[in-house]
Short mmCIF file of C-alpha atoms in Angstrom, two decimals:
data_model
loop_
_atom_site.label_atom_id
_atom_site.label_comp_id
_atom_site.label_asym_id
_atom_site.label_seq_id
_atom_site.Cartn_x
_atom_site.Cartn_y
_atom_site.Cartn_z
CA MET W 1 -11.52 53.95 -2.74
CA GLY W 2 -12.99 52.23 -5.76
CA ASN W 3 -9.65 50.61 -6.67
CA GLU W 4 -9.21 49.43 -3.08
CA ALA W 5 -12.64 47.80 -3.12
CA VAL W 6 -11.87 46.03 -6.40
CA LEU W 7 -8.53 44.84 -5.01
CA LEU W 8 -10.17 43.62 -1.80
CA ARG W 9 -12.81 41.67 -3.72
CA ARG W 10 -10.10 40.12 -5.86
CA ARG W 11 -8.05 39.11 -2.81
CA ASN W 12 -11.13 37.61 -1.15
CA ARG W 13 -11.88 35.62 -4.30
CA GLU W 14 -8.28 34.40 -4.50
CA LEU W 15 -8.29 33.32 -0.86
CA SER W 16 -11.62 31.59 -1.31
CA ILE W 17 -10.38 29.55 -4.29
CA LEU W 18 -7.06 28.81 -2.56
CA ASN W 19 -9.07 27.48 0.36
CA VAL W 20 -11.08 25.27 -2.01
CA ILE W 21 -7.85 23.96 -3.52
CA ALA W 22 -6.39 23.26 -0.07
CA GLN W 23 -9.52 21.40 0.99
CA ALA W 24 -9.51 19.30 -2.18
CA LEU W 25 -5.86 18.38 -1.65
CA ASN W 26 -6.53 17.45 1.98
CA GLN W 27 -9.56 15.28 1.25
CA SER W 28 -7.69 12.52 -0.55
CA VAL W 29 -4.20 11.23 -1.22
CA ASN W 30 -5.42 9.84 -4.55
CA LEU W 31 -3.88 12.23 -7.08
CA SER W 32 -5.91 10.89 -10.00
CA GLN W 33 -9.03 12.15 -8.21
CA THR W 34 -7.76 15.48 -6.86
CA LEU W 35 -5.54 16.85 -9.65
CA PRO W 36 -8.30 17.40 -12.27
CA ALA W 37 -10.34 19.27 -9.66
CA ILE W 38 -7.32 21.42 -8.79
CA LEU W 39 -6.73 22.37 -12.43
CA SER W 40 -10.40 23.35 -12.69
CA GLU W 41 -10.04 25.65 -9.67
CA VAL W 42 -6.87 27.18 -11.13
CA ALA W 43 -8.84 27.96 -14.30
CA LYS W 44 -11.51 29.70 -12.22
CA LEU W 45 -8.93 31.61 -10.24
CA LEU W 46 -7.24 33.24 -13.22
CA ASP W 47 -10.03 33.03 -15.82
CA LEU W 48 -7.95 30.63 -17.87
CA LYS W 49 -9.12 27.78 -20.05
CA THR W 50 -6.27 25.33 -20.52
CA SER W 51 -3.79 23.80 -18.13
CA TRP W 52 -1.76 20.65 -17.72
CA LEU W 53 0.52 19.19 -15.09
CA TRP W 54 3.75 17.27 -15.65
CA LEU W 55 5.19 15.11 -12.90
CA PHE W 56 8.48 13.25 -12.86
CA HIS W 57 8.47 9.57 -12.07
CA GLU W 58 9.76 9.15 -8.54
CA GLY W 59 13.56 9.01 -8.49
CA SER W 60 13.75 9.88 -12.20
CA THR W 61 13.72 12.83 -14.61
CA ARG W 62 11.29 11.03 -16.94
CA SER W 63 8.03 12.99 -17.06
CA TYR W 64 4.42 11.96 -17.52
CA LEU W 65 1.17 13.90 -18.00
CA ALA W 66 -0.51 13.68 -14.59
CA ALA W 67 -3.59 15.80 -15.41
CA ALA W 68 -4.93 18.14 -18.09
CA GLN W 69 -7.78 20.63 -18.49
CA ASN W 70 -9.29 21.57 -21.88
CA LEU W 71 -6.34 20.75 -24.10
CA PRO W 72 -6.64 22.34 -27.58
CA PRO W 73 -7.48 19.95 -30.47
CA VAL W 74 -3.92 19.80 -31.77
CA LEU W 75 -2.75 18.39 -28.44
CA GLU W 76 -5.89 16.37 -27.61
CA GLU W 77 -5.91 14.62 -30.99
CA ASN W 78 -2.16 14.05 -31.08
CA PRO W 79 -1.22 12.44 -27.75
CA HIS W 80 2.39 12.02 -28.86
CA LYS W 81 2.76 15.80 -28.58
CA MET W 82 2.09 15.48 -24.84
CA MET W 83 4.89 12.97 -24.34
CA GLY W 84 8.59 13.39 -23.73
CA SER W 85 10.55 16.43 -22.68
CA CYS W 86 10.00 20.05 -23.69
CA TYR W 87 11.41 23.53 -23.22
CA CYS W 88 9.72 24.06 -19.84
CA LEU W 89 10.78 20.73 -18.37
CA ARG W 90 14.36 21.15 -19.56
CA THR W 91 14.47 24.68 -18.16
CA PHE W 92 13.22 23.42 -14.80
CA LEU W 93 15.69 20.55 -14.64
CA GLU W 94 18.57 22.89 -15.56
CA ASP W 95 17.70 25.16 -12.59
CA ASP W 96 16.75 28.04 -14.90
CA MET W 97 13.20 28.27 -13.56
CA ALA W 98 13.26 29.96 -10.17
CA GLY W 99 9.53 30.55 -10.08
CA ALA W 100 6.39 30.89 -12.19
CA ALA W 101 7.19 32.55 -15.52
CA ASN W 102 5.51 33.51 -18.78
CA VAL W 103 6.67 31.53 -21.81
CA ASN W 104 6.28 32.56 -25.46
CA GLU W 105 4.65 30.16 -27.89
CA VAL W 106 7.80 30.08 -29.97
CA GLU W 107 9.67 28.43 -27.08
CA CYS W 108 7.00 25.75 -26.53
CA SER W 109 8.01 22.60 -28.42
CA ARG W 110 4.42 21.33 -28.22
CA LEU W 111 2.96 24.33 -30.10
CA VAL W 112 5.83 25.57 -32.24
CA GLY W 113 5.17 25.27 -35.97
CA VAL W 114 1.48 24.46 -35.48
CA GLY W 115 -0.82 26.61 -37.58
CA GLU W 116 -4.27 25.40 -36.59
CA GLY W 117 -5.90 23.53 -33.76
CA THR W 118 -4.35 25.52 -30.94
CA ASP W 119 -7.61 27.34 -30.07
CA GLY W 120 -5.64 30.56 -30.39
CA LEU W 121 -3.13 29.82 -27.63
CA LEU W 122 -0.29 32.28 -27.92
CA TYR W 123 1.42 32.19 -24.55
CA HIS W 124 1.53 29.98 -21.51
CA ALA W 125 3.02 30.19 -18.07
CA SER W 126 5.11 27.51 -16.38
CA ILE W 127 5.04 26.95 -12.62
CA PRO W 128 7.63 24.76 -10.88
CA VAL W 129 6.27 22.09 -8.53
CA ARG W 130 8.64 21.30 -5.68
CA ALA W 131 8.56 19.86 -2.17
CA HIS W 132 11.41 20.04 0.35
CA GLY W 133 13.83 20.99 -2.41
CA LYS W 134 12.85 18.06 -4.63
CA LYS W 135 11.87 18.77 -8.23
CA LEU W 136 8.51 17.06 -8.78
CA GLY W 137 7.16 18.57 -11.99
CA VAL W 138 5.83 21.61 -13.87
CA LEU W 139 2.33 23.11 -14.07
CA ASN W 140 1.44 24.87 -17.34
CA VAL W 141 -1.50 27.26 -17.76
CA ALA W 142 -2.55 28.86 -21.05
CA SER W 143 -5.22 31.01 -22.66
CA ALA W 144 -5.89 32.83 -25.92
CA ASP W 145 -6.90 36.19 -24.50
CA TRP W 146 -3.91 37.28 -22.50
CA CYS W 147 -0.33 38.12 -23.37
CA GLY W 148 1.29 37.19 -20.11
CA LEU W 149 0.20 36.93 -16.49
CA SER W 150 0.96 39.74 -14.08
CA SER W 151 3.59 39.39 -11.36
CA GLU W 152 0.77 39.07 -8.79
CA ASP W 153 -0.81 36.24 -10.76
CA LEU W 154 2.54 34.48 -11.09
CA GLN W 155 3.12 34.78 -7.35
CA LEU W 156 -0.29 33.25 -6.76
CA LEU W 157 0.58 30.38 -9.09
CA ASN W 158 3.81 29.88 -7.17
CA THR W 159 1.70 29.34 -4.06
CA ILE W 160 -0.45 26.81 -5.90
CA GLY W 161 2.70 25.07 -7.17
CA ASP W 162 3.93 24.74 -3.57
CA MET W 163 0.57 23.32 -2.51
CA LEU W 164 0.65 20.80 -5.36
CA GLY W 165 4.20 19.81 -4.46
CA THR W 166 3.21 19.13 -0.86
CA ALA W 167 0.21 17.07 -2.02
CA VAL W 168 2.30 15.00 -4.45
CA GLU W 169 4.94 14.31 -1.83
CA ARG W 170 2.31 13.35 0.75
CA SER W 171 0.62 11.01 -1.72
CA ARG W 172 3.90 9.26 -2.46
CA LEU W 173 4.76 8.95 1.24
CA PHE W 174 1.30 7.52 1.86
CA SER W 175 1.85 5.00 -0.92
CA GLN W 176 5.18 3.99 0.60
CA SER W 177 3.53 3.63 4.00
CA SER W 178 0.79 1.48 2.48
CA GLN W 179 3.39 -0.75 0.81
CA LEU W 180 5.18 -1.09 4.14
CA GLY W 181 1.84 -1.97 5.69
CA VAL W 182 1.40 -4.75 3.11
CA VAL W 183 4.80 -6.17 4.04
CA GLN W 184 3.95 -6.00 7.74
CA GLU W 185 0.60 -7.69 7.04
CA ARG W 186 2.34 -10.51 5.19
CA ASN W 187 4.73 -10.96 8.12
CA ARG W 188 1.84 -11.04 10.57
CA LEU W 189 -0.03 -13.64 8.53
CA ALA W 190 3.13 -15.72 8.21
CA ARG W 191 3.55 -15.69 11.99
CA GLU W 192 -0.13 -16.49 12.49
CA ILE W 193 -0.01 -19.40 10.03
CA HIS W 194 3.00 -20.78 11.91
CA ASP W 195 1.25 -20.20 15.22
CA THR W 196 -2.04 -21.87 14.31
CA LEU W 197 -2.32 -23.65 10.98
CA ALA W 198 1.16 -25.18 10.83
CA GLN W 199 1.07 -26.42 14.42
CA GLY W 200 -2.49 -27.69 14.04
CA LEU W 201 -1.70 -29.57 10.85
CA THR W 202 1.32 -31.14 12.53
CA ALA W 203 -0.98 -32.40 15.28
CA VAL W 204 -3.38 -33.83 12.67
CA SER W 205 -0.48 -35.59 10.97
CA LEU W 206 0.65 -37.13 14.26
CA GLN W 207 -2.87 -38.36 15.04
CA LEU W 208 -3.21 -39.98 11.61
CA GLU W 209 0.22 -41.59 11.92
CA SER W 210 -0.86 -43.00 15.27
CA ALA W 211 -4.06 -44.38 13.73
CA ASP W 212 -2.02 -45.99 10.93
CA ALA W 213 0.33 -47.59 13.46
CA MET W 214 -2.64 -48.90 15.47
CA LEU W 215 -4.11 -50.49 12.36
CA ASP W 216 -0.82 -52.23 11.64
CA ALA W 217 -0.60 -53.44 15.24
CA ASP W 218 -4.28 -54.46 15.29
CA LEU W 219 -4.84 -52.59 18.61
CA GLY W 220 -8.61 -52.45 18.33
CA LYS W 221 -11.25 -50.71 16.28
CA GLN W 222 -12.40 -48.33 19.06
CA ARG W 223 -8.93 -46.93 19.75
CA VAL W 224 -8.37 -46.35 16.04
CA GLN W 225 -11.74 -44.65 15.66
CA ASP W 226 -11.04 -42.40 18.67
CA THR W 227 -7.73 -41.35 17.17
CA ILE W 228 -9.31 -40.64 13.79
CA GLN W 229 -12.08 -38.59 15.46
CA GLN W 230 -9.44 -36.49 17.21
CA ALA W 231 -7.72 -35.93 13.88
CA LEU W 232 -11.01 -34.89 12.27
CA ALA W 233 -11.71 -32.45 15.12
CA LEU W 234 -8.28 -30.90 14.67
CA THR W 235 -8.86 -30.69 10.92
CA ARG W 236 -12.15 -28.84 11.41
CA ALA W 237 -10.50 -26.41 13.83
CA ASN W 238 -7.72 -25.70 11.35
CA LEU W 239 -10.19 -25.19 8.53
CA GLU W 240 -11.89 -22.58 10.70
CA GLU W 241 -8.51 -20.90 11.27
CA ALA W 242 -7.89 -20.93 7.52
CA ARG W 243 -11.26 -19.30 6.90
CA ARG W 244 -10.53 -16.63 9.51
CA SER W 245 -7.13 -15.87 7.95
CA VAL W 246 -8.76 -15.49 4.53
CA MET W 247 -11.39 -13.20 6.03
CA ASP W 248 -8.59 -11.13 7.56
CA LEU W 249 -7.26 -10.51 4.06
CA ARG W 250 -10.56 -9.08 2.82
CA ALA W 251 -10.61 -5.29 2.88
CA THR W 252 -13.87 -4.85 0.97
CA ILE W 253 -15.85 -4.27 4.15
CA LEU W 254 -14.01 -0.96 4.65
CA GLU W 255 -14.36 -0.05 0.98
CA GLU W 256 -18.14 -0.24 1.29
CA LYS W 257 -18.71 0.87 4.91
CA SER W 258 -17.42 3.34 7.46
CA LEU W 259 -15.27 2.16 10.36
CA PRO W 260 -18.18 2.31 12.88
CA GLU W 261 -20.38 0.29 10.52
CA ALA W 262 -17.63 -2.26 9.85
CA VAL W 263 -16.89 -2.74 13.57
CA THR W 264 -20.60 -3.07 14.35
CA ASP W 265 -21.00 -5.68 11.61
CA LEU W 266 -17.95 -7.55 12.91
CA THR W 267 -19.39 -7.81 16.43
CA ASN W 268 -22.70 -9.03 14.97
CA SER W 269 -21.13 -11.42 12.48
CA ARG W 270 -21.41 -14.45 14.77
CA PRO W 271 -22.43 -15.32 18.32
CA TYR W 272 -19.40 -14.50 20.46
CA PRO W 273 -19.40 -16.20 23.89
CA PHE W 274 -19.49 -12.80 25.59
CA GLU W 275 -21.65 -9.68 25.49
CA ILE W 276 -20.15 -6.74 23.59
CA THR W 277 -20.91 -3.11 24.46
CA LEU W 278 -19.99 -0.65 21.70
CA ARG W 279 -19.32 3.08 22.09
CA ILE W 280 -18.02 4.51 18.81
CA ASP W 281 -17.48 8.18 18.03
CA SER W 282 -15.05 8.23 15.11
CA PRO W 283 -14.64 10.83 12.35
CA PRO W 284 -13.90 9.74 8.77
CA LEU W 285 -10.28 8.57 8.77
CA ALA W 286 -7.57 7.87 6.23
CA PRO W 287 -7.92 4.34 4.77
CA GLY W 288 -4.69 3.18 6.42
CA ILE W 289 -5.90 4.19 9.88
CA GLU W 290 -9.36 2.65 9.46
CA THR W 291 -7.87 -0.63 8.25
CA GLY W 292 -5.36 -0.71 11.11
CA ILE W 293 -8.01 -0.04 13.77
CA PHE W 294 -10.36 -2.63 12.27
CA ARG W 295 -7.63 -5.30 12.23
CA ILE W 296 -6.68 -4.58 15.86
CA VAL W 297 -10.33 -4.97 16.89
CA GLN W 298 -10.51 -8.27 14.96
CA GLU W 299 -7.39 -9.62 16.62
CA ALA W 300 -8.44 -8.48 20.09
CA LEU W 301 -11.86 -10.15 19.86
CA THR W 302 -10.25 -13.35 18.60
CA ASN W 303 -7.77 -13.37 21.50
CA ILE W 304 -10.54 -12.75 24.03
CA GLU W 305 -12.61 -15.57 22.57
CA ARG W 306 -9.69 -18.01 22.62
CA HIS W 307 -8.04 -17.24 25.91
CA ALA W 308 -9.97 -14.91 28.24
CA ASN W 309 -13.08 -16.86 29.28
CA ALA W 310 -14.80 -13.46 29.43
CA THR W 311 -18.52 -12.83 29.68
CA ALA W 312 -18.47 -9.10 28.84
CA VAL W 313 -16.39 -6.85 26.57
CA THR W 314 -16.50 -3.07 26.19
CA LEU W 315 -15.20 -1.65 22.92
CA GLN W 316 -14.86 2.12 22.61
CA ILE W 317 -13.49 4.33 19.81
CA SER W 318 -13.26 8.06 20.50
CA HIS W 319 -11.30 11.11 19.43
CA ALA W 320 -10.26 14.28 21.25
CA ASN W 321 -7.34 16.72 21.24
CA GLY W 322 -5.82 15.28 18.06
CA LEU W 323 -5.83 11.69 19.34
CA LEU W 324 -7.88 8.69 18.26
CA THR W 325 -8.33 6.24 21.15
CA LEU W 326 -9.35 2.60 20.89
CA LEU W 327 -10.23 0.98 24.23
CA ILE W 328 -11.04 -2.73 24.58
CA VAL W 329 -11.80 -4.07 28.06
CA ASP W 330 -12.84 -7.60 29.01
CA ASN W 331 -13.77 -9.14 32.37
CA GLY W 332 -11.94 -12.39 31.68
CA GLN W 333 -9.26 -14.28 33.56
CA GLY W 334 -6.43 -11.97 32.55
CA PHE W 335 -2.85 -13.19 32.37
CA ASP W 336 0.73 -12.39 33.28
CA PRO W 337 2.33 -10.81 30.18
CA LYS W 338 5.73 -12.10 31.32
CA GLN W 339 4.40 -15.65 31.10
CA THR W 340 3.07 -15.31 27.55
CA ALA W 341 4.58 -17.88 25.20
CA ASP W 342 7.15 -16.42 22.81
CA ASP W 343 5.45 -18.07 19.82
CA ARG W 344 2.10 -16.34 20.35
CA PHE W 345 1.91 -13.39 17.96
CA GLY W 346 -1.53 -11.80 18.49
CA LEU W 347 -0.34 -9.04 20.83
CA VAL W 348 2.84 -8.52 18.80
CA GLY W 349 0.77 -8.03 15.64
CA MET W 350 -1.57 -5.52 17.31
CA SER W 351 1.38 -3.55 18.69
CA GLU W 352 3.04 -3.47 15.26
CA ARG W 353 -0.15 -2.19 13.65
CA ALA W 354 -0.30 0.64 16.19
CA LYS W 355 3.33 1.58 15.47
CA LEU W 356 2.65 1.63 11.71
CA MET W 357 0.06 4.33 12.41
CA ASN W 358 2.54 6.32 14.56
CA GLY W 359 0.55 5.18 17.57
CA ARG W 360 1.10 3.13 20.69
CA LEU W 361 -0.59 0.13 22.26
CA THR W 362 -0.73 -0.19 26.05
CA LEU W 363 -1.72 -3.45 27.77
CA ASN W 364 -3.02 -3.56 31.34
CA THR W 365 -3.76 -7.02 32.74
CA THR W 366 -3.19 -9.30 35.72
CA SER W 367 -4.34 -12.82 36.46
CA ASN W 368 -8.07 -13.04 37.28
CA GLN W 369 -8.51 -9.26 36.82
CA GLY W 370 -9.46 -8.97 33.16
CA THR W 371 -7.55 -7.19 30.39
CA GLU W 372 -7.50 -3.63 29.07
CA ILE W 373 -6.03 -2.72 25.67
CA ILE W 374 -5.53 0.98 24.86
CA VAL W 375 -4.40 2.20 21.44
CA LYS W 376 -3.72 5.91 20.90
CA ILE W 377 -3.07 7.29 17.42
CA PRO W 378 -2.36 10.95 16.51
CA ILE W 379 -4.67 12.24 13.78
CA VAL W 380 -4.81 15.48 11.78
CA ASP W 381 -7.97 15.90 9.69
CA GLY W 382 -8.33 12.13 9.73
CA ARG W 383 -4.75 11.46 8.62
CA ILE W 384 -1.67 10.13 10.30
#
């Protein structure tokens, strides 16, 4: 009975630390933040002191040191020893490492032939890190007071290796998604510049050319002044558009504030010609989702201000049953979507943002009946 109680306590401790590791991996896709914390938890789990994690550059077999915990002096003071390939990495790449395994010091190219400065490290264990069959790297753990981990410990490390592999793969997919989002944002801004700034500046140019022609023809001071005033008005409007586009590029508001705070500040940033009612119940979300939602709200408010002649807008963000819902309703003049000009890109941009977040935008509107925009995005623990 005593042995069973000891085993039960050990299993409970293992599950508790595995849960901590899982939570840490789920909290962020930033590996530089999460990996050191994971190595610390691994040390607690197996009463080890030293560990390090190798990852391969994406699409390559070149390795780099992604994280380390309590390296011995001989490795800490000689960074070149923690560069390049080694026995464990070669074994992994040659498919000779099926799972976590104990490795003798003699076979470790980073410790072989070293007399002092190893803090007594004699053995280490290597754990393959994979995801969906892809070889991502190797986790090494070491200590001076054991001569090999048990099969149960190695199995546990295999589980941690699988968790790390999933986290690394997710982080890289998130990075790819973010890069795609940057490309989409550039395309949206290009369309918007064509839609507003380029057309506006063309109009300014035409007005100034007309004023120049009037001066040559001596058609009267008042007519020339009127034309120049129109050009100045167009210039001011385009400067405001330029300022708005630059503001759209700024993401610092979401680096410093939560999504509810950022949306509230946006609605209070200037006197809109309509009353805004906010109802926001949003959990902390992945940065990509928060940015996408914020940009859709920005674009929607701009469209309402330009085209709707609304006096009231309701903006609601809620979540339930794994879905985040953004609802924007105005009491403006509405429009016939079939009659929307092909060169107007506001709605197209909002719809593309929703798709980038694996979501969908629905538009309900008719002439003189207001407009309703609904965006639904699937979320899991705040992530796409």
